[in-house]
Amino acid sequence: MLNKLNKALNPKEWDLVIVDQDETHYYQPGFLFLPFGIYQKEDVEKPKINFFPKNARFIVSGIEQIVPDENKVLLENGEALEYTFLIIATGTEIRPDEIEGLNGDLWHKKIFDFYTIEGALALANFFQTWEGGKLVLNIAEMPIKCPVAPLEFLFLADDYFKKRNMRDKVDITLVTPLDAAFTKPIAAHELGNFMQEKGINIVTDFSIGRVENEENKIISWDEQEVEFDLLVSVPTNMGIEAIARSNMGDELNFIPTNKHTLQSDGWENVFVIGDATNLSSSKAGSVAHFQADILFDNLLSAIDGKPLEASFDGHANCFIESGDGKGLLIDFNYETEPLPGKFPIPGVGPFSLLKESRMNHLGKMGFRWFYWNMLIKGKNLPMDPHMTMTGKYVPETEHA
Ligand SMILES: Cc1cc2nc3c(=O)[nH]c(=O)nc-3n(C[C@H](O)[C@H](O)[C@H](O)COP(=O)(O)OP(=O)(O)OC[C@H]3O[C@@H](n4cnc5c(N)ncnc54)[C@H](O)[C@@H]3O)c2cc1C
């Protein structure tokens, strides 16, 4: 947004200010590959300053509180910033402290996350010497960012242990609060089949209540128990605490946002993008990217006092690593669930939707270059932010 706005706004009239607590930008999709040694730390991090326009002011500080009724942001460094328009893009963070016992004695010893750089690197280290046992991946509750990442983790784990000739020593189980492998029925069916083919077990409708560190067990609210030797946890995902302190969020600190215009429900000059919203679209980088095109148009309209006519349709797409050098691609929006077909050119692809292919894997691995060099630089891409049905078809027998 900063790069886009820098090109569009007159620097004599506008001051662009960006605040972030962290000087390093992380390519979070790359965290998936760290535990398996496919990426190293240096592949997924770069200084944020490399990507900011020279005209903008970059303040490295945490946000203490937003006071939207006074158009102010109070920073941890003591500064108070006044704004004409505010874009909130504070994302989501994992909160292991929300589950009793999750970040207890076993945290980063036998229990790991891979949604943070620290967690993913600690798990990579653990895998070096692990001799096998029960690997349980638990999703604490929905929504989580990148809802396919846990499945990708399991597919890559299957592949990793096969290549190390120890797959027979590792029992892999997904323990999920959902009633299937994924939220959307057609994709859930396909992904469930993959899990079965790879010998990955699934425990559904499991709502975690606590972790017994001494007994190596996770226990649900209705007292179901699952034992683990290694627990890979996707803890509760929440918006940041500063949103709660500002009284701007829901019970998970996500900000009520208009699903089409991306204007906050509470304040006309506050807009929200990415994982920080309360929207039902996926919490994914692709979503933040498509939203940026919409938000850019609407913000310029708001500046000109015009109606907000650009409309976000919930568009998301995501490559899914399925292991063994293959992957899938899904493309969907608020109304249309992921469907099979070809993308972006009907009948040709080169990517296949909801079907494993080597090309999809190459797309996933090539994406990192595209991310660092095109996406976060805010370059204009010949890609419609809206989803299209072109190349997709509705399978006849599913849902039966
Ligand atoms: C393992 C994993 C795999 C993923 N795979 C994919 C994928 O394949 N495809 C895909 O599309 N998406 C994927 N994602 C999701 C994607 O990374 C996020 O959806 C995306 O980064 C969201 O962007 P955002 O700008 O909303 O939030 P973020 O990128 O999380 O940025 C939030 C920013 O806010 C800053 N911040 C937070 N709190 C404060 C504070 N108090 N004060 C100041 N600054 C603060 C942070 O430092 C950060 O820079 C994956 C995520 C993970 C964890």
XYZ file of C-alpha atoms and ligand atoms in Angstrom:
453
model
C 0.000 0.000 0.000
C 2.848 2.347 0.856
C 4.513 1.805 -2.514
C 1.245 2.190 -4.387
C 0.259 5.358 -2.506
C 3.714 6.856 -2.878
C 3.285 6.753 -6.665
C -0.226 8.190 -6.558
C -0.131 10.954 -3.946
C 1.501 14.356 -4.243
C 4.379 14.483 -1.698
C 3.737 18.217 -1.197
C 0.265 17.408 0.118
C 0.731 14.051 1.832
C 3.089 12.629 4.438
C 3.341 8.859 4.284
C 4.309 7.223 7.574
C 4.707 3.498 8.256
C 5.066 2.069 11.747
C 6.300 -1.450 12.439
C 7.782 -3.016 15.542
C 10.101 -5.179 13.497
C 12.835 -4.039 11.105
C 12.865 -7.441 9.417
C 10.259 -8.609 6.937
C 9.593 -12.344 6.910
C 8.354 -14.316 3.931
C 5.963 -16.337 6.073
C 5.015 -18.938 3.405
C 8.686 -19.948 3.607
C 8.319 -20.914 7.301
C 6.677 -24.119 6.046
C 9.945 -25.233 4.460
C 12.306 -24.403 7.346
C 11.634 -27.494 9.518
C 12.488 -29.776 6.588
C 15.715 -27.960 5.688
C 14.329 -26.953 2.264
C 14.773 -23.255 3.115
C 17.236 -21.706 5.532
C 16.660 -18.643 7.703
C 18.322 -16.291 5.202
C 15.862 -17.378 2.481
C 12.880 -15.953 4.349
C 14.044 -12.631 5.791
C 15.046 -9.232 4.441
C 15.243 -5.742 5.965
C 11.924 -3.921 5.582
C 13.692 -0.683 4.709
C 14.729 -2.235 1.341
C 11.116 -2.131 0.243
C 9.966 1.278 1.446
C 9.892 4.346 -0.810
C 12.412 7.057 0.132
C 9.650 9.654 0.616
C 7.994 7.681 3.396
C 8.955 7.910 7.058
C 9.631 4.527 8.686
C 9.212 4.421 12.449
C 10.431 1.263 14.179
C 8.230 0.980 17.243
C 5.399 -1.070 18.645
C 1.916 0.420 18.575
C 0.639 1.032 22.075
C -2.878 2.117 21.200
C -4.989 3.626 18.458
C -7.391 6.404 19.454
C -9.652 6.493 16.389
C -12.009 9.139 17.783
C -9.030 11.519 17.993
C -7.300 10.288 14.784
C -4.210 9.351 16.756
C -1.826 6.408 17.091
C 0.181 6.210 20.314
C 3.512 4.448 19.901
C 5.578 2.497 22.418
C 8.453 4.943 21.803
C 6.287 7.668 23.337
C 5.430 9.400 20.069
C 1.811 10.286 19.220
C 1.026 10.302 15.498
C -1.946 12.159 14.072
C -3.477 10.884 10.854
C -5.954 11.902 8.162
C -6.344 8.303 6.993
C -5.173 5.162 8.758
C -4.587 1.717 7.246
C -4.321 -1.077 9.802
C -2.275 -4.071 8.633
C -1.158 -5.566 11.922
C -1.880 -9.185 10.947
C -2.458 -12.011 13.389
C -0.222 -13.664 15.962
C -0.218 -17.108 17.512
C -1.304 -17.264 21.152
C -0.115 -20.516 22.763
C -0.993 -18.931 26.115
C -4.685 -19.326 25.208
C -4.510 -23.134 25.727
C -3.708 -24.463 29.197
C -0.333 -26.219 29.235
C 0.541 -25.536 25.585
C 3.526 -23.311 26.288
C 4.501 -25.231 29.411
C 7.566 -27.414 30.043
C 7.478 -29.086 26.644
C 7.251 -25.860 24.577
C 10.039 -25.925 21.996
C 11.237 -29.251 23.466
C 8.497 -31.642 22.301
C 5.872 -29.074 21.298
C 6.599 -26.700 18.431
C 4.829 -24.238 16.191
C 5.921 -23.442 12.647
C 4.014 -20.129 12.347
C 6.925 -18.134 13.791
C 10.543 -18.017 12.667
C 11.648 -19.150 16.140
C 9.237 -22.117 16.159
C 10.069 -23.258 12.627
C 13.837 -23.117 13.266
C 13.535 -24.921 16.610
C 11.563 -27.677 14.881
C 14.202 -27.963 12.146
C 16.752 -28.507 14.890
C 14.562 -31.102 16.628
C 14.040 -33.089 13.403
C 17.828 -33.486 12.992
C 18.006 -36.035 15.788
C 14.412 -37.277 16.157
C 14.178 -41.043 15.894
C 10.446 -41.183 15.263
C 7.244 -41.830 17.172
C 3.801 -40.224 17.191
C 3.764 -36.911 15.332
C 0.513 -35.090 16.083
C -0.396 -31.848 14.344
C -3.133 -30.009 16.218
C -5.060 -26.970 15.019
C -6.361 -25.308 18.183
C -9.246 -23.362 16.664
C -10.320 -21.519 13.539
C -9.704 -19.087 11.957
C -5.983 -19.587 11.349
C -3.834 -17.894 8.775
C -3.170 -19.937 5.665
C -5.595 -22.758 6.551
C -3.865 -25.131 4.103
C -0.425 -24.724 5.737
C -1.043 -27.480 8.353
C -1.938 -29.936 5.575
C 1.105 -28.926 3.570
C 3.206 -29.492 6.679
C 1.860 -33.048 6.974
C 2.432 -33.831 3.282
C 5.997 -32.528 3.518
C 6.567 -34.484 6.744
C 5.427 -37.690 5.001
C 7.883 -36.991 2.174
C 10.719 -35.984 4.552
C 10.503 -39.148 6.658
C 10.230 -41.330 3.522
C 13.413 -39.766 2.157
C 15.136 -40.397 5.497
C 14.015 -44.058 5.319
C 12.104 -43.753 8.591
C 8.476 -43.253 7.482
C 7.592 -46.603 9.114
C 8.848 -45.201 12.438
C 6.598 -42.126 12.326
C 2.867 -42.244 12.938
C 1.355 -38.998 11.566
C -2.028 -37.678 12.759
C -3.945 -34.469 12.119
C -6.134 -33.467 15.062
C -8.532 -30.762 13.943
C -11.564 -28.896 15.292
C -13.139 -29.182 11.810
C -15.260 -32.109 10.634
C -12.865 -32.761 7.712
C -9.346 -31.977 6.520
C -10.303 -28.489 5.281
C -13.037 -25.886 5.530
C -14.417 -26.071 1.958
C -16.200 -29.334 1.018
C -14.837 -30.118 -2.483
C -11.236 -29.293 -1.506
C -11.716 -31.139 1.822
C -12.685 -34.262 -0.136
C -9.606 -34.055 -2.417
C -7.209 -33.250 0.424
C -8.732 -35.992 2.601
C -7.978 -38.470 -0.208
C -4.350 -37.348 -0.278
C -4.064 -37.854 3.453
C -5.464 -41.362 3.149
C -3.084 -42.248 0.297
C -0.139 -41.051 2.376
C -1.238 -42.954 5.485
C -1.907 -39.794 7.503
C -4.570 -40.294 10.179
C -7.185 -37.712 11.050
C -9.096 -37.017 14.275
C -11.933 -34.560 13.586
C -14.197 -32.403 15.796
C -11.464 -32.155 18.436
C -11.677 -28.934 20.384
C -8.494 -28.764 22.478
C -8.956 -27.900 26.152
C -5.507 -28.529 27.620
C -2.116 -30.164 27.205
C -0.843 -32.606 29.835
C 2.917 -32.032 29.682
C 3.868 -34.937 31.947
C 1.752 -37.470 30.072
C 2.440 -36.107 26.559
C -1.276 -35.831 25.770
C -3.665 -33.291 24.331
C -7.127 -33.394 25.843
C -10.316 -31.956 24.350
C -13.076 -30.141 26.232
C -15.125 -33.363 26.033
C -12.182 -35.366 27.474
C -11.003 -37.138 24.306
C -7.254 -37.798 24.573
C -4.549 -37.997 21.913
C -0.990 -39.004 22.857
C 2.040 -37.530 21.137
C 5.810 -37.860 21.044
C 6.020 -34.673 19.014
C 3.224 -32.113 18.977
C 3.217 -29.591 16.145
C 0.701 -26.997 17.211
C -1.114 -24.286 15.315
C -2.222 -22.326 18.390
C -5.133 -19.891 18.533
C -4.592 -17.062 16.037
C -5.539 -13.596 17.291
C -5.226 -10.005 16.217
C -2.666 -8.023 18.222
C -3.216 -6.837 21.792
C -2.985 -3.163 20.789
C -6.299 -3.621 18.929
C -7.906 -4.878 22.155
C -6.396 -1.952 24.107
C -7.917 0.385 21.495
C -11.379 -1.248 21.801
C -11.410 -1.724 18.038
C -11.639 -5.509 17.756
C -13.942 -8.487 18.261
C -13.301 -11.214 20.865
C -10.270 -12.417 18.852
C -8.995 -8.828 18.341
C -9.947 -8.873 14.657
C -11.305 -5.571 13.371
C -14.891 -5.410 12.072
C -14.443 -4.409 8.429
C -16.754 -3.922 5.455
C -16.277 -7.115 3.424
C -16.388 -5.252 0.086
C -14.947 -1.753 0.648
C -12.382 -2.662 3.380
C -13.396 0.409 5.359
C -13.555 -0.284 9.100
C -17.118 -0.566 10.377
C -16.441 1.973 13.097
C -14.546 4.834 11.456
C -14.777 6.317 7.931
C -11.077 7.235 7.760
C -9.799 3.870 9.029
C -9.254 1.020 6.550
C -8.107 -2.522 7.289
C -6.176 -4.979 5.104
C -4.858 -8.529 5.415
C -5.086 -10.819 8.425
C -6.152 -8.018 10.801
C -9.742 -7.936 9.447
C -12.643 -9.990 10.789
C -13.610 -11.047 7.248
C -14.491 -14.594 6.254
C -11.953 -14.510 3.409
C -8.822 -16.600 4.064
C -6.074 -15.062 6.146
C -3.547 -15.315 3.326
C -0.951 -13.183 1.593
C -2.787 -13.612 -1.714
C -5.881 -12.105 -0.080
C -3.874 -9.141 1.236
C -2.517 -8.672 -2.292
C -5.939 -8.700 -3.979
C -7.337 -6.477 -1.234
C -4.549 -3.952 -1.856
C -5.852 -3.224 -5.373
C -9.359 -2.626 -4.001
C -8.179 -0.613 -1.006
C -5.993 1.576 -3.219
C -8.993 2.562 -5.392
C -11.256 3.107 -2.398
C -8.735 5.149 -0.472
C -8.233 7.467 -3.438
C -12.037 7.782 -3.681
C -12.247 8.565 0.038
C -9.552 11.238 -0.356
C -11.595 12.807 -3.178
C -14.811 12.549 -1.117
C -16.310 10.114 -3.648
C -18.279 6.893 -2.930
C -16.221 3.732 -2.374
C -17.015 1.749 -5.497
C -14.237 -0.862 -5.667
C -15.479 -4.115 -4.205
C -13.441 -7.004 -2.754
C -15.009 -10.399 -3.553
C -13.034 -12.528 -1.049
C -10.617 -13.726 -3.732
C -7.865 -16.053 -2.481
C -5.508 -18.411 -4.200
C -2.896 -20.679 -2.795
C -0.429 -23.282 -3.977
C -0.527 -26.370 -1.760
C 2.668 -28.438 -1.509
C 1.671 -32.100 -1.594
C 5.164 -33.589 -1.269
C 7.418 -35.494 -3.695
C 7.940 -32.413 -5.858
C 4.245 -31.908 -6.554
C 1.564 -29.461 -5.550
C -2.016 -28.296 -6.032
C -3.526 -24.876 -6.602
C -6.789 -23.540 -5.222
C -8.584 -20.358 -6.309
C -11.816 -19.205 -4.662
C -13.765 -16.303 -3.176
C -16.593 -15.527 -0.709
C -19.191 -17.248 -2.901
C -17.307 -19.921 -4.845
C -15.387 -22.711 -3.162
C -12.168 -24.098 -4.726
C -13.095 -25.951 -7.948
C -11.126 -28.118 -10.371
C -9.917 -26.826 -13.743
C -6.959 -24.945 -15.220
C -5.426 -21.599 -14.210
C -4.959 -18.929 -15.458
C -5.624 -19.977 -19.101
C -8.687 -22.256 -19.562
C -7.780 -25.761 -20.760
C -4.061 -24.866 -20.850
C -3.018 -23.748 -17.399
C -0.090 -24.103 -16.912
C -1.410 -24.642 -13.374
C -4.030 -27.256 -12.557
C -6.677 -26.455 -9.969
C -7.297 -28.980 -7.197
C -5.079 -31.498 -8.984
C -1.531 -32.519 -8.185
C 1.126 -31.490 -10.684
C 4.830 -30.765 -10.857
C 4.050 -27.378 -12.414
C 2.090 -26.352 -9.306
C 5.100 -27.246 -7.154
C 7.349 -25.161 -9.409
C 4.824 -22.324 -9.072
C 5.009 -22.552 -5.282
C 8.808 -22.574 -5.225
C 9.052 -19.773 -7.827
C 6.656 -17.661 -5.831
C 9.327 -16.545 -3.385
C 11.159 -14.627 -6.136
C 7.883 -13.125 -7.296
C 7.090 -12.070 -3.713
C 10.397 -10.303 -3.016
C 10.690 -8.709 -6.442
C 7.138 -7.856 -7.468
C 4.491 -8.230 -4.796
C 5.814 -6.328 -1.831
C 7.231 -3.653 -4.098
C 3.604 -2.939 -5.040
C 4.294 -3.363 -8.770
C 1.293 -3.344 -11.083
C 0.624 -6.885 -12.236
C -1.638 -7.945 -15.103
C -3.844 -9.866 -12.668
C -7.482 -9.105 -11.895
C -8.044 -8.914 -8.131
C -11.457 -10.527 -8.662
C -11.933 -14.272 -9.016
C -13.151 -15.560 -12.371
C -14.950 -18.806 -13.257
C -12.946 -19.029 -16.498
C -11.214 -22.418 -16.652
C -13.115 -23.834 -13.670
C -15.847 -26.484 -13.615
C -18.189 -27.856 -10.962
C -17.631 -31.604 -10.534
C -20.869 -33.602 -10.888
C -20.549 -36.210 -8.199
C -19.149 -34.258 -5.224
C -21.562 -33.339 -2.430
C -23.630 -36.448 -3.293
C 3.531 -21.111 7.816
C 2.782 -20.125 6.968
C 2.548 -20.403 5.634
C 1.840 -19.504 4.842
N 1.651 -19.810 3.516
C 0.962 -18.947 2.738
C 0.770 -19.224 1.339
O 1.256 -20.237 0.818
N 0.050 -18.344 0.612
C -0.489 -17.206 1.158
O -1.140 -16.442 0.434
N -0.313 -16.916 2.467
C 0.399 -17.744 3.260
N 0.589 -17.450 4.595
C -0.122 -16.311 5.197
C 0.548 -14.956 4.944
O 1.897 -14.974 5.342
C -0.225 -13.900 5.741
O -1.600 -14.027 5.458
C 0.220 -12.507 5.353
O 1.557 -12.307 5.744
C -0.697 -11.457 5.990
O -0.193 -10.187 5.775
P -0.534 -9.016 6.787
O 0.154 -7.824 6.217
O -1.978 -8.957 7.048
O 0.157 -9.436 8.170
P 1.686 -9.725 8.486
O 2.438 -10.058 7.228
O 1.708 -10.713 9.576
O 2.239 -8.312 8.983
C 1.849 -7.751 10.219
C 2.855 -6.678 10.557
O 2.419 -5.991 11.726
C 3.543 -5.765 12.564
N 3.061 -5.632 13.952
C 2.381 -6.578 14.651
N 2.092 -6.108 15.873
C 2.587 -4.850 15.955
C 2.606 -3.848 16.962
N 2.045 -4.022 18.163
N 3.229 -2.688 16.692
C 3.803 -2.463 15.490
N 3.797 -3.370 14.495
C 3.212 -4.545 14.719
C 4.427 -7.001 12.347
O 5.766 -6.752 12.715
C 4.242 -7.241 10.859
O 5.198 -6.566 10.081
C 1.339 -18.305 5.402
C 1.594 -18.005 6.749
C 2.309 -18.897 7.522
C 2.579 -18.563 8.970
